[in-house]
Coordinates of C-alpha atoms in Angstrom, one line a residue:
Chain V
X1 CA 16.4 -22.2 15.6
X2 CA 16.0 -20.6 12.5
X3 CA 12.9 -18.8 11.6
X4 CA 11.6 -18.0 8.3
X5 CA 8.1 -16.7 7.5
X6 CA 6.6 -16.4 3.7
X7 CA 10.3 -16.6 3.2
X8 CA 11.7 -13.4 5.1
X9 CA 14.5 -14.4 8.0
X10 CA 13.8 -13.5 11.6
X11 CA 17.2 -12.6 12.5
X12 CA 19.0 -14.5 14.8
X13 CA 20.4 -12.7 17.8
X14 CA 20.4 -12.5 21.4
X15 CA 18.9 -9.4 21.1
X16 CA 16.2 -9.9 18.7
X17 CA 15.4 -13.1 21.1
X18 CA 14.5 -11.1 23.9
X19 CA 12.8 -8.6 22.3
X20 CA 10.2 -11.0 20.7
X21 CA 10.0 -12.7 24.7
X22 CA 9.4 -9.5 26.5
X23 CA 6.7 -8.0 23.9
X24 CA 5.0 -11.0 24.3
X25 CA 5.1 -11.0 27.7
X26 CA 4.3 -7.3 28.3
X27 CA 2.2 -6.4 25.3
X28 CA -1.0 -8.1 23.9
X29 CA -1.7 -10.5 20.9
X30 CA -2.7 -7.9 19.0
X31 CA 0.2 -5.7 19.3
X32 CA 2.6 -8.8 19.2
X33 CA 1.0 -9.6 16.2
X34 CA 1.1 -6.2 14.1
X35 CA 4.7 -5.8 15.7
X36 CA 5.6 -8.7 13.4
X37 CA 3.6 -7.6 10.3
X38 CA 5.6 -4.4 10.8
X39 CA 8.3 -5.9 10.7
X40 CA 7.4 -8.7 7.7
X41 CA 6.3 -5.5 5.5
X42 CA 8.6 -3.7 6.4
X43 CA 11.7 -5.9 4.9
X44 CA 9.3 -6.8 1.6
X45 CA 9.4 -2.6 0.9
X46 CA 13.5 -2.5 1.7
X47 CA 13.2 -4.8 -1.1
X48 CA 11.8 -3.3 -3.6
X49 CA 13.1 0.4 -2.6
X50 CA 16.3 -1.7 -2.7
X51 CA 17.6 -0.2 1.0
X52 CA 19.5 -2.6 3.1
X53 CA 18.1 -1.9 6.4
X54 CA 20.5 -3.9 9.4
X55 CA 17.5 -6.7 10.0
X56 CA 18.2 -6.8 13.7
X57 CA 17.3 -3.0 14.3
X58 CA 14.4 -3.4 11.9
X59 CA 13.5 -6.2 14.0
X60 CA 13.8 -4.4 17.5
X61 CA 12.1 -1.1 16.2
X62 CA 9.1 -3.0 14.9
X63 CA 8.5 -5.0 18.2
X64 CA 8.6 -1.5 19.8
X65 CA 7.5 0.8 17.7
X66 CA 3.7 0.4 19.5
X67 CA 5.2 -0.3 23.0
X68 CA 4.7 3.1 24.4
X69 CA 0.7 2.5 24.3
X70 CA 1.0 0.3 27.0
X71 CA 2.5 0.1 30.8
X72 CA 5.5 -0.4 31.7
X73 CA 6.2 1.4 28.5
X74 CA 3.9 4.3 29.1
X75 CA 5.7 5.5 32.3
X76 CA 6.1 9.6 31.3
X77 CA 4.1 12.3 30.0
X78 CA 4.5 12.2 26.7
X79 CA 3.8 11.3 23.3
X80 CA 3.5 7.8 23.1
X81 CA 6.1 7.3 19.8
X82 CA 8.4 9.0 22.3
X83 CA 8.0 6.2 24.7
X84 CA 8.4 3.4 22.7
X85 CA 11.5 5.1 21.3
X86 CA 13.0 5.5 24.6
X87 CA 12.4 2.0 25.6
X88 CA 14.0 0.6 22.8
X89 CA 16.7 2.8 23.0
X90 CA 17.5 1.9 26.6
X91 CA 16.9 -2.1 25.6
X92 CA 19.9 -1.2 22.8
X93 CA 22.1 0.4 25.0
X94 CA 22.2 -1.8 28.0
X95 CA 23.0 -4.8 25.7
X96 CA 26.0 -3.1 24.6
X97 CA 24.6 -1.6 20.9
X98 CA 26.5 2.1 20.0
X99 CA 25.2 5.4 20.1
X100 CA 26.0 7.4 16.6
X101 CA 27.6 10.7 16.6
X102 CA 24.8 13.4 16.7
X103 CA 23.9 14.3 13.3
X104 CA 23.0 17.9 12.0
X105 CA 19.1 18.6 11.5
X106 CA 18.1 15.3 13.2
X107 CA 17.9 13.1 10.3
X108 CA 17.5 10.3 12.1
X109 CA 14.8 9.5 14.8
X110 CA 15.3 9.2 18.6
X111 CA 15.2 5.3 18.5
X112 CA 18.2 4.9 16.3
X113 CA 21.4 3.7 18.2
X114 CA 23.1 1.8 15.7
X115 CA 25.8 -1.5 15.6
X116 CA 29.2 -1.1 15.0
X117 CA 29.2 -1.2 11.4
X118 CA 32.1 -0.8 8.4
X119 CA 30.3 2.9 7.7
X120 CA 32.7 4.2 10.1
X121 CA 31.2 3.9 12.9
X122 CA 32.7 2.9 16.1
X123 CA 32.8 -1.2 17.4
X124 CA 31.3 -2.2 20.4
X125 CA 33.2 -3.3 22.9
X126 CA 31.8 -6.2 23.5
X127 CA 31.1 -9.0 21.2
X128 CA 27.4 -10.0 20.6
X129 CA 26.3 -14.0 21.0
X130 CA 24.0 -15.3 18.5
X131 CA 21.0 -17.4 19.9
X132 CA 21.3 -21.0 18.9
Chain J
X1 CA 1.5 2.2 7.6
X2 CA 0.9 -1.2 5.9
X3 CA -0.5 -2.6 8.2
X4 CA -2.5 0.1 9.9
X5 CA -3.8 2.3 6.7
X6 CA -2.8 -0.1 3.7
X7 CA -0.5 1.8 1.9
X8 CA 1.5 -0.4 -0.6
X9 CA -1.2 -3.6 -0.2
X10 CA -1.6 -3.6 -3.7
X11 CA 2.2 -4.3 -4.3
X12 CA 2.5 -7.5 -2.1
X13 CA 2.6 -10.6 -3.3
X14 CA -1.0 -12.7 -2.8
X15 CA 1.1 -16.1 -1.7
X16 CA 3.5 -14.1 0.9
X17 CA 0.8 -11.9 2.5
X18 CA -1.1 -15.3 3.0
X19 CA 1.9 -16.9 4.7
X20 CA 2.5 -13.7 7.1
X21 CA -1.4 -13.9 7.8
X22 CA -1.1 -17.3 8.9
X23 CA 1.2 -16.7 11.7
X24 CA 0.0 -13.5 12.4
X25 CA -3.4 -13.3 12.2
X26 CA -5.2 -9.7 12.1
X27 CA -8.4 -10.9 13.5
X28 CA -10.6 -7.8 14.3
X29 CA -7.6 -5.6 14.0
X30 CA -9.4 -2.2 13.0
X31 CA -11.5 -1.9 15.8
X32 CA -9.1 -3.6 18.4
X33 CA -6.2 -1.3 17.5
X34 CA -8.5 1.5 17.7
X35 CA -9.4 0.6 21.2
X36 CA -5.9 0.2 21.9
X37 CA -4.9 3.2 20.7
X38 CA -7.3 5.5 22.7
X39 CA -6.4 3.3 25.8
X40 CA -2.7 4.3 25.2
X41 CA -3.7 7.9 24.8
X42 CA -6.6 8.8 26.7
X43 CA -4.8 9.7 30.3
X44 CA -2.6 11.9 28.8
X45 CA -4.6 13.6 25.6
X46 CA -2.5 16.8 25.7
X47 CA 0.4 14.6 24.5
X48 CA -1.9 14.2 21.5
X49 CA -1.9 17.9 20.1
X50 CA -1.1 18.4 16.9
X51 CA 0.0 14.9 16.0
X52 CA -2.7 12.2 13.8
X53 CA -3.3 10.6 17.8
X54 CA -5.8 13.6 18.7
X55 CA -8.0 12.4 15.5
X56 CA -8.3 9.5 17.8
X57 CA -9.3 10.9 20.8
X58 CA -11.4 13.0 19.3
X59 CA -13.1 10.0 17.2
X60 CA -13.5 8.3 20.6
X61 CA -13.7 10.2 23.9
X62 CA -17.0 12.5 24.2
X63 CA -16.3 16.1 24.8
X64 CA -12.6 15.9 23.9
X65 CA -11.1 19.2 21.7
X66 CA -8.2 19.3 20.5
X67 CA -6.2 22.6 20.7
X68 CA -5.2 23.9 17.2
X69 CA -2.1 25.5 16.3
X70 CA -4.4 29.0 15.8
X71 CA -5.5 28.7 19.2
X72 CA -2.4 28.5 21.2
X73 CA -1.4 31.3 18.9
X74 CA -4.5 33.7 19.8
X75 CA -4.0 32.3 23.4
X76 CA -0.3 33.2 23.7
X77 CA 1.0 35.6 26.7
X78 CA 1.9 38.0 23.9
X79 CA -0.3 41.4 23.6
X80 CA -0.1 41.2 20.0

């Protein structure tokens, strides 16, 4: 079913489905909560900077951006940005999303495999279901 | 940063914030993220160093010291 809040789209993917049902599942209210302001607030500044973020990796890097603070995220020694990035970046790739090409001086952050997208990068090669 | 420290608050719009409140209440957000955050950090505070977390730990956990940039210098294996 569709979801709009205060007029901003939850996207409507597979993907973005499960995302929302795990962090609620394996996070607290307050985390689940903020997750979603994050990503709310996030989309209002894309806005008005007038970037054109992909709304389903907005999506998944909000609900996970805070993951790492808890367990099962919180598995290794490390900083706990680090974890939430690897978690979503393993939640991307096993549901079929692309790794980009390395890029020179790490202009982009760990938790950034991308979709197949008409910038050139390559297609998936599987095609993604939409949640009804 | 919105959310946690405010930054752009002033530019949203009264009406939308009050929509994205009501389904996502902050409730006592400051001090519950807070608590969150040094639960998430304080077993492994080294992962802190040198990042915004260890003003956390710090804040929080009695007795905790960060390790500065100048001290893992001084400290270094080097002679010099």
């Amino acid at each position: 079913m569709r979801e709009v809040i205060a007029g901003l789209e939850i996207p409507e993917t597979a993907a973005v489905a499960e995302a929302t049902r795990r962090i609620q599942e394996t996070t607290s209210p307050l985390i689940y909560h903020h997750s979603r302001r994050v990503f709310f607030f996030s989309l209002i500044h894309a806005h008005k900077l007038g970037v054109k973020p992909d709304p389903e990796l907005l999506y998944l890097a909000a609900m996970f951006h805070d993951t790492g603070l808890l367990t099962p995220f919180s598995d290794v020694e490390q900083r706990f940005e680090v974890d939430g990035a690897d978690h979503a970046r393993k939640f991307l790739l096993d549901r079929g999303f692309s790794t980009p090409p390395p890029r020179p001086f790490g202009r982009r952050s760990r938790c950034t495999p991308r979709r197949a997208s008409p910038t050139g990068w390559p297609r998936k090669s599987r095609p993604r279901t939409s949640v009804s | 940063m919105t959310d946690v420290l405010g930054f752009g608050l002033d530019g949203l719009e009264h009406d939308q914030l009050g929509e994205i409140l009501a389904v996502h209440p902050r409730g006592d957000f400051k001090n519950e993220f807070l608590r969150a955050y040094v639960d998430g950090l304080k077993n492994r505070p080294e992962t802190t160093n040198g990042t915004v977390n260890s003003d956390v730990l710090e804040h929080f956990i009695p007795g905790f010291q960060r390790v500065t940039t100048v001290e893992r210098i001084v400290g270094s294996p080097w002679p010099s």
